[in-house]
XYZ file of C-alpha atoms in Angstrom:
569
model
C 17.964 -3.762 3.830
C 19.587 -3.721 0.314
C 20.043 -6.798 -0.416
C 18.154 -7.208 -3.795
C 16.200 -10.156 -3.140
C 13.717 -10.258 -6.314
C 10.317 -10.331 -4.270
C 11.533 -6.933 -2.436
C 11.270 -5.211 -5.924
C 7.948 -7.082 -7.203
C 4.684 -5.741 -7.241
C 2.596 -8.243 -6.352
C -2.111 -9.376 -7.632
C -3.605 -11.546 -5.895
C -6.107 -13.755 -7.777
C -9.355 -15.028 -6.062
C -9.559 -17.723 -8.787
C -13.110 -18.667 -8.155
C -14.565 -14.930 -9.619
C -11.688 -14.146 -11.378
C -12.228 -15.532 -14.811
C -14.044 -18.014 -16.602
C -12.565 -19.921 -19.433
C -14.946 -22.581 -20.431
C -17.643 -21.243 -19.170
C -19.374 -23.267 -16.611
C -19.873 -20.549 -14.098
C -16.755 -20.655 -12.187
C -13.139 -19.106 -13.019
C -10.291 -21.537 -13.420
C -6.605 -21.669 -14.094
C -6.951 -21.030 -17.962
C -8.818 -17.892 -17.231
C -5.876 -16.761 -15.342
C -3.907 -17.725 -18.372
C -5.763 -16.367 -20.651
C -5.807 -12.916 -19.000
C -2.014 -12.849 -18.435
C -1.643 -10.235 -21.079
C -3.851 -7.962 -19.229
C -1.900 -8.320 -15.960
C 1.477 -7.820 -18.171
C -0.367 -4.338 -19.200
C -0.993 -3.544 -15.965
C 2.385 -4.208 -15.272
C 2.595 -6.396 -12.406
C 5.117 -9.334 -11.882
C 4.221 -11.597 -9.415
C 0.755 -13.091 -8.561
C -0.683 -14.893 -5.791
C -3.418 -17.442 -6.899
C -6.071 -18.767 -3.937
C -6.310 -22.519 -4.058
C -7.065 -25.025 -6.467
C -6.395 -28.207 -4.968
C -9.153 -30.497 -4.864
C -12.003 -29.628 -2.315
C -15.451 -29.765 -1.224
C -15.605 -26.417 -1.387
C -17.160 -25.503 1.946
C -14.431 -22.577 2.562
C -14.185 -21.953 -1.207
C -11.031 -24.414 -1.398
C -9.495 -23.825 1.994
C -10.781 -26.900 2.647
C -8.549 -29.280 1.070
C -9.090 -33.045 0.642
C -6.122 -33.493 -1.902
C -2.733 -31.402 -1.522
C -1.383 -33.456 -4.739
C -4.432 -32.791 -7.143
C -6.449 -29.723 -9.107
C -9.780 -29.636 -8.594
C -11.536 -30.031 -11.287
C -13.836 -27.171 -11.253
C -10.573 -25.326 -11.581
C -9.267 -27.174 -14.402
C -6.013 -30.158 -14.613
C -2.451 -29.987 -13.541
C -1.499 -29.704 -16.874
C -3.548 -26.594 -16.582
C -1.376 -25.198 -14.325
C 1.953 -26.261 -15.492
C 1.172 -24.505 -18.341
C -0.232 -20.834 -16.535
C 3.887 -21.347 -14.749
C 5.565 -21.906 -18.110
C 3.227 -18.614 -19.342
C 3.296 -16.409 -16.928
C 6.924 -17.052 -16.365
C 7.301 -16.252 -20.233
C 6.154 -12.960 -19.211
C 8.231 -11.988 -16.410
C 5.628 -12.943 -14.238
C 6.384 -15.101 -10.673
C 3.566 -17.147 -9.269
C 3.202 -17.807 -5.460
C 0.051 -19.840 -4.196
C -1.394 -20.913 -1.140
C -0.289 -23.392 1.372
C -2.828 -24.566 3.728
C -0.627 -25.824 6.968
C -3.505 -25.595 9.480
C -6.057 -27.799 8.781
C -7.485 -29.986 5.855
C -11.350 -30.781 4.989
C -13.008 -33.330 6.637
C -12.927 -35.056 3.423
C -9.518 -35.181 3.064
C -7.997 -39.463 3.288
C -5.892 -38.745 6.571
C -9.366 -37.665 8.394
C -11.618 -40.329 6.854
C -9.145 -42.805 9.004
C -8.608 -40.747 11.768
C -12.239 -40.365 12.941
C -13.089 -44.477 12.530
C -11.234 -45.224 15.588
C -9.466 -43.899 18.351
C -6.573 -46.766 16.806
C -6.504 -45.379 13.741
C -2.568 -44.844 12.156
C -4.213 -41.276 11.508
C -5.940 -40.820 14.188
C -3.039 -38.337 15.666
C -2.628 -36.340 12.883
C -5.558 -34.323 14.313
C -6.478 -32.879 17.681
C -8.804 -35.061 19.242
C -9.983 -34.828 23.123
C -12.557 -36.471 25.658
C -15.420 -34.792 26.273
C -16.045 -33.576 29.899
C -19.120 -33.598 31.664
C -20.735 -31.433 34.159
C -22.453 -31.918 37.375
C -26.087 -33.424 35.952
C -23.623 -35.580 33.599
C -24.155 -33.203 30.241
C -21.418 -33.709 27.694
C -19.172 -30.723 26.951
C -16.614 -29.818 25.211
C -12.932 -30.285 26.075
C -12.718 -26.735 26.486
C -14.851 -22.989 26.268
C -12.889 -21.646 23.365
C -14.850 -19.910 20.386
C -14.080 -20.718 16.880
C -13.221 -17.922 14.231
C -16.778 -18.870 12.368
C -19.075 -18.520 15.093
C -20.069 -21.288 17.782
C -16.940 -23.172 19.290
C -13.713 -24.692 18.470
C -14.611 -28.409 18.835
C -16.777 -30.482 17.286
C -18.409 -33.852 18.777
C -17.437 -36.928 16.554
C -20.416 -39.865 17.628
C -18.385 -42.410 16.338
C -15.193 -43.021 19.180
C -17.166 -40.688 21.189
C -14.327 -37.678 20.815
C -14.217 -33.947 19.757
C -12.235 -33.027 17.307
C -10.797 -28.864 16.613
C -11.534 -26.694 14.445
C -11.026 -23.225 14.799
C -12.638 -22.120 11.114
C -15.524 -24.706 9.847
C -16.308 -28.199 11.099
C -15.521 -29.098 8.271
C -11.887 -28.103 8.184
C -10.342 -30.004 11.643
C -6.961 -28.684 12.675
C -3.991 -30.998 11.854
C -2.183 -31.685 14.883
C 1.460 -30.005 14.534
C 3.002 -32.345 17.454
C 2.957 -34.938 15.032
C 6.424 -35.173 13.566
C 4.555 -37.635 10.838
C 2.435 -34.536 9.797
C 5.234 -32.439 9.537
C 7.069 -34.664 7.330
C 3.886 -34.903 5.092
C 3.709 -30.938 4.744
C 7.213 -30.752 3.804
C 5.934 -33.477 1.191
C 3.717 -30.867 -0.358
C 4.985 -28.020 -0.284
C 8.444 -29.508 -1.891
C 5.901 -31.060 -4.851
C 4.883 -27.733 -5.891
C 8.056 -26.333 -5.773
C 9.497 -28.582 -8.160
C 6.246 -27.886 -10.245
C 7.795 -24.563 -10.784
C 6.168 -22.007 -8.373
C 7.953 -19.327 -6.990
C 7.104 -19.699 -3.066
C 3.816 -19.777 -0.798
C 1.494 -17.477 0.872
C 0.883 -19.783 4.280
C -2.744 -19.552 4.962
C -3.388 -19.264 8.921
C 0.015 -19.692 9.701
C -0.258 -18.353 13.295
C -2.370 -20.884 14.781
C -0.427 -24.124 13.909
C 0.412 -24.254 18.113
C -2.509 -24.507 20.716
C -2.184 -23.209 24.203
C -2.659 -26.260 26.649
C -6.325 -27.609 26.796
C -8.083 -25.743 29.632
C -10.854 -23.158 29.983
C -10.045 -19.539 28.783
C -10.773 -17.428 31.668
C -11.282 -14.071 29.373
C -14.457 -12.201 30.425
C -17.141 -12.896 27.483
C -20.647 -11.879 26.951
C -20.941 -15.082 24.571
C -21.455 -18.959 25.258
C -17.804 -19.350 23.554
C -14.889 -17.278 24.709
C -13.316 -15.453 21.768
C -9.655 -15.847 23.179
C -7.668 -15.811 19.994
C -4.532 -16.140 22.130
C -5.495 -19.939 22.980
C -4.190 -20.715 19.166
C -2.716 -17.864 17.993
C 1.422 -16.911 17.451
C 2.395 -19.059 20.024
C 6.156 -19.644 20.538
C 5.873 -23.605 19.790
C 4.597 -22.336 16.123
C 8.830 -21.006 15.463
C 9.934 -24.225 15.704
C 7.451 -25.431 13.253
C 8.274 -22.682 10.686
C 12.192 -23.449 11.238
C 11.485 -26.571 10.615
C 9.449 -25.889 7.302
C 12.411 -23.340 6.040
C 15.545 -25.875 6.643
C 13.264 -29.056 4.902
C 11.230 -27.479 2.552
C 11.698 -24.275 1.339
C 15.382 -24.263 1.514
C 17.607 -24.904 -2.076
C 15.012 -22.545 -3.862
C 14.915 -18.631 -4.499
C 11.823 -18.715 -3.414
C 9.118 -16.083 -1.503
C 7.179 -17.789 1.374
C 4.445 -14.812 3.426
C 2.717 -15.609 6.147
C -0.523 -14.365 7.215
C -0.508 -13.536 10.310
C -3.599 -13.224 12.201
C -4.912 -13.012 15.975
C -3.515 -9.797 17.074
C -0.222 -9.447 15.966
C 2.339 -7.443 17.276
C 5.705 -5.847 15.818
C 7.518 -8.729 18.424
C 5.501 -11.650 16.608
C 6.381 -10.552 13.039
C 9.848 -9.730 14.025
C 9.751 -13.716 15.366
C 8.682 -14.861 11.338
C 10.035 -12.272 9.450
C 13.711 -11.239 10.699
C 16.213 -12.618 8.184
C 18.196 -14.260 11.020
C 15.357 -16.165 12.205
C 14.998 -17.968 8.825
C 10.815 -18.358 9.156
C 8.930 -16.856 6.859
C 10.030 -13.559 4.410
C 7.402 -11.072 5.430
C 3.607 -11.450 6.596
C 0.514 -9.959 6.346
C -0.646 -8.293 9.245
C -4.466 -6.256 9.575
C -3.581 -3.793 11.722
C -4.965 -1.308 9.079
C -7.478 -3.115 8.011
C -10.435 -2.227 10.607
C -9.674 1.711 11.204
C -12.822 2.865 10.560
C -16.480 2.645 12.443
C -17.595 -0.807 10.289
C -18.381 -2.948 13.792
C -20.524 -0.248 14.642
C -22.113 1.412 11.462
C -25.636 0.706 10.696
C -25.319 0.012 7.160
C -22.830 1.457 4.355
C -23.918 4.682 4.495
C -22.953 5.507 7.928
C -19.278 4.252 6.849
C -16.412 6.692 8.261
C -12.756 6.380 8.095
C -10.518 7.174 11.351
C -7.676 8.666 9.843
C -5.554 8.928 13.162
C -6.074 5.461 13.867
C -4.919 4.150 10.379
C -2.205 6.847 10.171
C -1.056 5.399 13.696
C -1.351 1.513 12.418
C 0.913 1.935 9.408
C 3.663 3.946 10.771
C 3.947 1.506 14.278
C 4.041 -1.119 11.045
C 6.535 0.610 8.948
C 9.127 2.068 11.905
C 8.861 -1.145 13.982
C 10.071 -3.584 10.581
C 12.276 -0.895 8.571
C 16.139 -2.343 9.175
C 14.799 -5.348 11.135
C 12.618 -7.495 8.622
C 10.664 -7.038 5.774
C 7.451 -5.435 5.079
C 3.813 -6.644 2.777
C 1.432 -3.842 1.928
C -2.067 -4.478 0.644
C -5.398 -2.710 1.422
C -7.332 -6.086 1.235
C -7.717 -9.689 0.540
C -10.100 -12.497 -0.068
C -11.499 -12.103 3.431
C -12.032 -8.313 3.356
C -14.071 -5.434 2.313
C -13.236 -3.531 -0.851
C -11.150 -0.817 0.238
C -13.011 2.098 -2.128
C -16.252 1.124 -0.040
C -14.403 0.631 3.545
C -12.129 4.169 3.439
C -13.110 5.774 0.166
C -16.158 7.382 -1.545
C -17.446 4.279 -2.874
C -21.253 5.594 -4.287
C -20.650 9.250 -4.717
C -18.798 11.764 -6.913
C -15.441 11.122 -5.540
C -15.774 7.092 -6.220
C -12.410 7.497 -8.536
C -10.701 10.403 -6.788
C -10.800 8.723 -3.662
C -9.429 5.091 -5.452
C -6.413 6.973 -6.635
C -5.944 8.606 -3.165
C -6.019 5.575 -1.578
C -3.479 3.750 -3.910
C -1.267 6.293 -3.445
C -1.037 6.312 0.134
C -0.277 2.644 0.148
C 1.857 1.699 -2.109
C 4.669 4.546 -1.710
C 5.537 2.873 1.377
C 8.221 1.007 2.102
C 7.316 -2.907 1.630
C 6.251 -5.387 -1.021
C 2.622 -4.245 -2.656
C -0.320 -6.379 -3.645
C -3.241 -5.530 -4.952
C -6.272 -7.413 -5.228
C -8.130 -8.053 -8.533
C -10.513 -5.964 -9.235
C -8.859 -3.301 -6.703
C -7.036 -1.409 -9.893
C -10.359 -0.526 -11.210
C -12.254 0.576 -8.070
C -14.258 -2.556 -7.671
C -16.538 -1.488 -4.289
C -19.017 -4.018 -1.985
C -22.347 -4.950 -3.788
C -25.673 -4.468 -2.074
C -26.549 -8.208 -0.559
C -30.536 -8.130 -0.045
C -30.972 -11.834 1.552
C -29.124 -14.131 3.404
C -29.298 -16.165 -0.039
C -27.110 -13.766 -1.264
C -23.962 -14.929 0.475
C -21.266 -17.670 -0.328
C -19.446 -17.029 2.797
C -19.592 -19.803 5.753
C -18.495 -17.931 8.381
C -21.421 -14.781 7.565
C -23.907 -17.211 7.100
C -23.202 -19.053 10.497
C -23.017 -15.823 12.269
C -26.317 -14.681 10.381
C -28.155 -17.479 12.150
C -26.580 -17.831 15.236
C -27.879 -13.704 15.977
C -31.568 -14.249 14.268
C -32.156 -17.249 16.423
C -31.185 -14.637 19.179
C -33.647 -12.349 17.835
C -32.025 -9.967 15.545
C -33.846 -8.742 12.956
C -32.512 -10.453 9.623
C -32.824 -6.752 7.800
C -31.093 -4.862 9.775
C -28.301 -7.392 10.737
C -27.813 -8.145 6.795
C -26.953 -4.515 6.540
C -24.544 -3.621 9.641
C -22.709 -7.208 9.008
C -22.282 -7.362 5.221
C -19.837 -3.943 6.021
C -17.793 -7.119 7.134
C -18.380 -10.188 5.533
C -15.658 -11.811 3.348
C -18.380 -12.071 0.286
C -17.317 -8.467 -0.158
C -14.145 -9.197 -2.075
C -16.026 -12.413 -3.469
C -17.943 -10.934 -5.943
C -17.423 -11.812 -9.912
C -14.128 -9.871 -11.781
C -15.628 -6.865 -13.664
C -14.328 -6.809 -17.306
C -16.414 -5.335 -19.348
C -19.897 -4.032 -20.068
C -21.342 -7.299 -21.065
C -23.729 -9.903 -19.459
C -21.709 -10.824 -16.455
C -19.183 -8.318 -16.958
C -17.789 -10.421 -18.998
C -16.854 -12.992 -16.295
C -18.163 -15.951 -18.144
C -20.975 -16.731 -20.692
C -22.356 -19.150 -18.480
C -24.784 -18.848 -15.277
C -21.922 -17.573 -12.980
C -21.598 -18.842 -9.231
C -21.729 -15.664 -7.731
C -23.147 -12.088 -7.380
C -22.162 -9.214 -9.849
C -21.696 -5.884 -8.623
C -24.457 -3.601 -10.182
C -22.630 -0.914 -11.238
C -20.140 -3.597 -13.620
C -21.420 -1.316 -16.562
C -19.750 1.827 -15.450
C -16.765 0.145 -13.698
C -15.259 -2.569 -15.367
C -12.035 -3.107 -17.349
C -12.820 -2.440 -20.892
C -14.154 1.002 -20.570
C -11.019 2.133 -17.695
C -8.568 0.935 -20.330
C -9.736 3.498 -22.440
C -9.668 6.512 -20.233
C -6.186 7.918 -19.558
C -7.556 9.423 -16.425
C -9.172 5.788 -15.106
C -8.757 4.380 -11.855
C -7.031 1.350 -13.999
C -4.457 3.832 -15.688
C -3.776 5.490 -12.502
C -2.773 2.166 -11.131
C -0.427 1.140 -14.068
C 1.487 4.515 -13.824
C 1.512 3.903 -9.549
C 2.929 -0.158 -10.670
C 5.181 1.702 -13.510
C 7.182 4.797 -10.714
C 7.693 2.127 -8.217
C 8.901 -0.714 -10.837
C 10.625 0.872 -13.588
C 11.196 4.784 -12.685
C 14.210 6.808 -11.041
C 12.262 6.695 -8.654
C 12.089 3.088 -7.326
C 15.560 2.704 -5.459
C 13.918 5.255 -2.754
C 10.199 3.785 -2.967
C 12.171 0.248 -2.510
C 14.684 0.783 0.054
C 13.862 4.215 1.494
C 13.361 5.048 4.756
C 9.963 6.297 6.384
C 9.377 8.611 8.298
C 5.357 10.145 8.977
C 5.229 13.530 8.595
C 1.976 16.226 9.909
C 1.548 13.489 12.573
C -1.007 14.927 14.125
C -2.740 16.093 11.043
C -6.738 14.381 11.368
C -7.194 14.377 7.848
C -4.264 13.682 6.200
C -1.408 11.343 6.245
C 1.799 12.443 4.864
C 5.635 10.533 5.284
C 8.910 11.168 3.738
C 10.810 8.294 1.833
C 14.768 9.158 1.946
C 17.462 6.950 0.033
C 20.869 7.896 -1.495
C 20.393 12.101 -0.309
C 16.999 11.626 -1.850
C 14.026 12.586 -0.674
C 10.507 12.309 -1.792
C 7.425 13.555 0.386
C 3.653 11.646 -0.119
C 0.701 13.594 0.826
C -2.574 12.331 0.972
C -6.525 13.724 2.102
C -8.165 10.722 2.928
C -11.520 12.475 3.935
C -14.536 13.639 1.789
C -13.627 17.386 3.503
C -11.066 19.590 2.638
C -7.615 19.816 4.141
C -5.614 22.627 5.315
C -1.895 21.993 5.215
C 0.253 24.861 6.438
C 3.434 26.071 4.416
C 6.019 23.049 4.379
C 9.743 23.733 4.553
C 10.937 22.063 1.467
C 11.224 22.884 -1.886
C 9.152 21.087 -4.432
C 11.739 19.306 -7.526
C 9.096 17.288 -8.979
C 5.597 16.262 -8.962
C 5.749 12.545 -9.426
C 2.161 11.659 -9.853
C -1.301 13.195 -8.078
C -5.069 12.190 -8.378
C -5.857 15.887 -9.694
C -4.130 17.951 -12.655
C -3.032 21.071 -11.006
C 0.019 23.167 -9.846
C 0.799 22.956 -6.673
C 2.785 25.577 -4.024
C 3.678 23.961 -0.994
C 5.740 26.637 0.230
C 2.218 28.053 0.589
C -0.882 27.255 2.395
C -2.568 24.028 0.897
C -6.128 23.800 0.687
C -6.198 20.005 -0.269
C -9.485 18.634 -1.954
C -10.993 15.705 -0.723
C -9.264 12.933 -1.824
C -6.485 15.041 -3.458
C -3.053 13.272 -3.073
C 0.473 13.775 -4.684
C 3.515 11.970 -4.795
C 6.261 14.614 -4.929
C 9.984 14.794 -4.776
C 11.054 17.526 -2.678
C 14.667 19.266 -1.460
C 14.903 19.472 2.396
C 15.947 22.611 3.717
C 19.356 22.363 5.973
């Protein structure tokens, strides 16, 4: 798997642009904040970023709703903007991916304006339109049962040439149809225009529901009015050709990185379909196998939170054995769309709020793959406390929120089991300092603040050596920059005390070296029996103390170490 490609050796941020930081102060961030704060992401010692969209929008999915490919929107700032953030962050060593939206567009965007005003329309292909059908008493319906990913179903009745048009995320965003070789062309268009701007590749948004399964009723046993059969428009084997297509016309000619998220149930086969070098598709994807492995669905409120250790222990190593030699790998504990992982696995309110953000990192991001963290992550950034339904941003929460009270949930209760969930989680405003805001923006700011911004925020973690933040720079700095960072790189993995319930362990071996990452990830202590190795070095760990591991361990909650070790023969 050696063969040096730079984005196997980066350590990746993603920026949520919107709360990440405000430059001139209206309220919402924008590219010069990002600029502006490259010097703190150059301290943290990252060097690549991911930035979520910019391009012009109505905003309805917080600018995955695009009605311009070509322009900035100007909430966000000017392409001059961003040609400078390239030219500064690439100054700095830094690489800059962003998003490219292949799925769908907003309902704003030119090519839908013409396709809906008749069924004639030069446009009127580049979406998915259908009949309706009707039923016995002559009731219009839609051209199929299917559910959409934001609650209600996938199709959406158009009055004017008496069609539905998909879409599987808002009704605002309709699904471009990928059977149109003229839409094709036009996505090559775009993502070859930002290229030559000077970015560095693409995280494809959606990019495993660009195929639909033919038109007809999903026959999947449901409890709901819409079937929630993923499968209908997820990693279907039309979507390859697509993706081929996309590598040979527009990505190809540049050393670039191109991820794919990869949604709708995954498995090792799919990603091995994108991400296997000799496939040519995409150069590793996101999958969320890991994401969900605690009791969150079910949970009352945050309180109740638990991790399943097994279960997660079990989704990373089918994830790590099933790619390692084959294709390669992402890691990342969450994104835009998830909660923060302190709150979701960790000890987000308690005592251990730090121990168990240092665990975490450390189980993670010794693994074999490509890291990125999410802002705010490095300093233990957890979910705020959402009181109302007004507290939300989020489309597809506050869709489901009425959907459930209209069926009789009480709004209470259902505000606190389903905000465990809800994509506002990672939404909330960058945490910088101590200040009004936390220093997001001296303006009245579009979104929520966390609470506790005073005692977790940048400013005062820069300051203490044993900070969440500083724990994260020296995690960036082994797997960057130390001896260390051929076997974190290219090492193999292999889980070790598999059937351990509280703590997952693997081995990384590269070159006749071998290191050995242990890690509690409960708020119990561990008992770890003598291990056969002897200890060389103890690389990093979230508590200050000598350890025997000859001996039996009692581990503290939370109490992880990074360790180089000699095998016995």
């Amino acid at each position: 798997m050696n063969n040096n490609k730079w984005w196997k050796e980066a350590f990746g941020y993603q920026i949520y642009i919107r709360s990440f930081y405000d430059a001139n102060n209206d309220g919402i961030g924008d590219l010069k904040g990002i600029t502006e704060k490259l010097p703190y992401l150059s301290y943290l010692g990252v060097n690549l970023i991911w930035i979520c969209p910019f391009y012009k929008s109505p905003m309805d999915d917080n600018g995955y709703d695009v009605a311009d490919f070509y322009a900035v929107d100007e909430t966000y700032g000017t392409l001059e903007d961003f040609r400078e953030l390239i030219a500064e962050a690439h100054k700095r060593g830094i690489r800059v991916i962003i998003d490219l939206i292949l799925n769908h567009t907003s309902d704003e965007h030119p090519w839908f304006i013409e396709s809906r005003k008749s069924k004639d329309s030069p446009y009127r292909n580049y979406y998915i339109w259908q009949p309706p059908r009707y039923d016995e008493s002559g009731n219009r319906k839609e051209p199929t049962n299917w559910a959409s990913f934001f609650g209600g179903g996938c199709w959406e009745y158009d009055e004017t040439t008496d069609e539905y048009y998909m879409k599987i995320f808002s009704k605002k965003m309709p699904d471009l149809n990928w059977e149109n070789l003229q839409v094709q062309a036009e996505m090559v268009k775009v993502a070859k225009y930002w290229l030559d701007l000077g970015v560095d590749g693409f995280r494809v948004d959606a990019v495993a529901h660009l195929a639909k399964a033919p038109f007809v009723d999903s026959t999947m046993p449901t409890d709901y009015q819409y079937t929630p059969d993923w499968g209908k428009f997820s990693n279907l084997p039309k979507l390859h050709e697509y993706l081929k297509m996309m590598r040979k016309e527009a990505f190809s000619g540049y050393d670039l990185l191109v991820v794919g998220e990869v949604g709708g149930s995954a498995l090792i086969e799919d990603a091995l379909k994108y991400a296997a070098p000799e496939e040519r598709e995409l150069d590793m994807v996101f999958n969320f196998d890991h994401n969900w492995c605690n009791n969150s669905w079910s949970a009352k409120d945050r309180s109740e939170l638990k991790i399943n250790v097994p279960h997660l222990k079990e989704m990373f190593g089918k994830w790590q054995s099933g790619l390692y030699g084959k294709a390669w790998n992402a890691l990342y504990w969450l994104n835009h769309d998830q909660p923060r992982v302190v709150t979701h696995y960790g000890d987000d309110e308690g005592p251990l709020h730090d121990r168990s953000a240092k665990a975490l990192a450390v189980a993670l991001y010794f693994m074999w793959g490509t890291p990125f963290i999410y802002n705010g992550e490095e300093i233990g950034m957890t979910n705020p406390h959402f009181k109302t339904i007004d507290d939300f941003k989020d489309v597809s929460f506050i869709t489901q929120y009425y959907i459930n009270v209209q069926n009789g949930a009480d709004p209470e209760k259902y505000i606190a089991h389903a905000s465990l969930s809800t994509r506002d989680n990672a939404r909330t405003l960058m945490q910088w300092n101590d200040s009004l805001h936390g220093g997001f923006t001296k303006g009245t700011p579009w979104n929520l603040i966390n609470d506790n911004y005073r005692t977790i925020n940048v400013e005062s973690q820069m300051k203490d050596p044993d900070s969440v933040l500083n724990f994260y720079r020296k995690v960036i700095e082994i797997r960057t920059k130390s001896a260390f960072r051929n076997i974190i790189i290219y090492g193999s993995y292999e889980p070790f005390l598999k059937e351990h319930p509280k703590v997952y362990a693997y081995l990384r071996r590269y070159e006749g070296r071998t290191m050995l990452i242990i890690c509690n990830l409960t708020k119990e202590k561990a008992i770890v029996e003598g291990l056969p190795f002897t200890l060389i070095e103890k690389v990093l760990g979230t508590m200050n103390k000598q350890i025997n591991i000859n001996q039996r361990m009692v581990l503290e909650p939370y109490e992880a170490y990074v360790l180089e070790i000699k095998e016995e023969k």
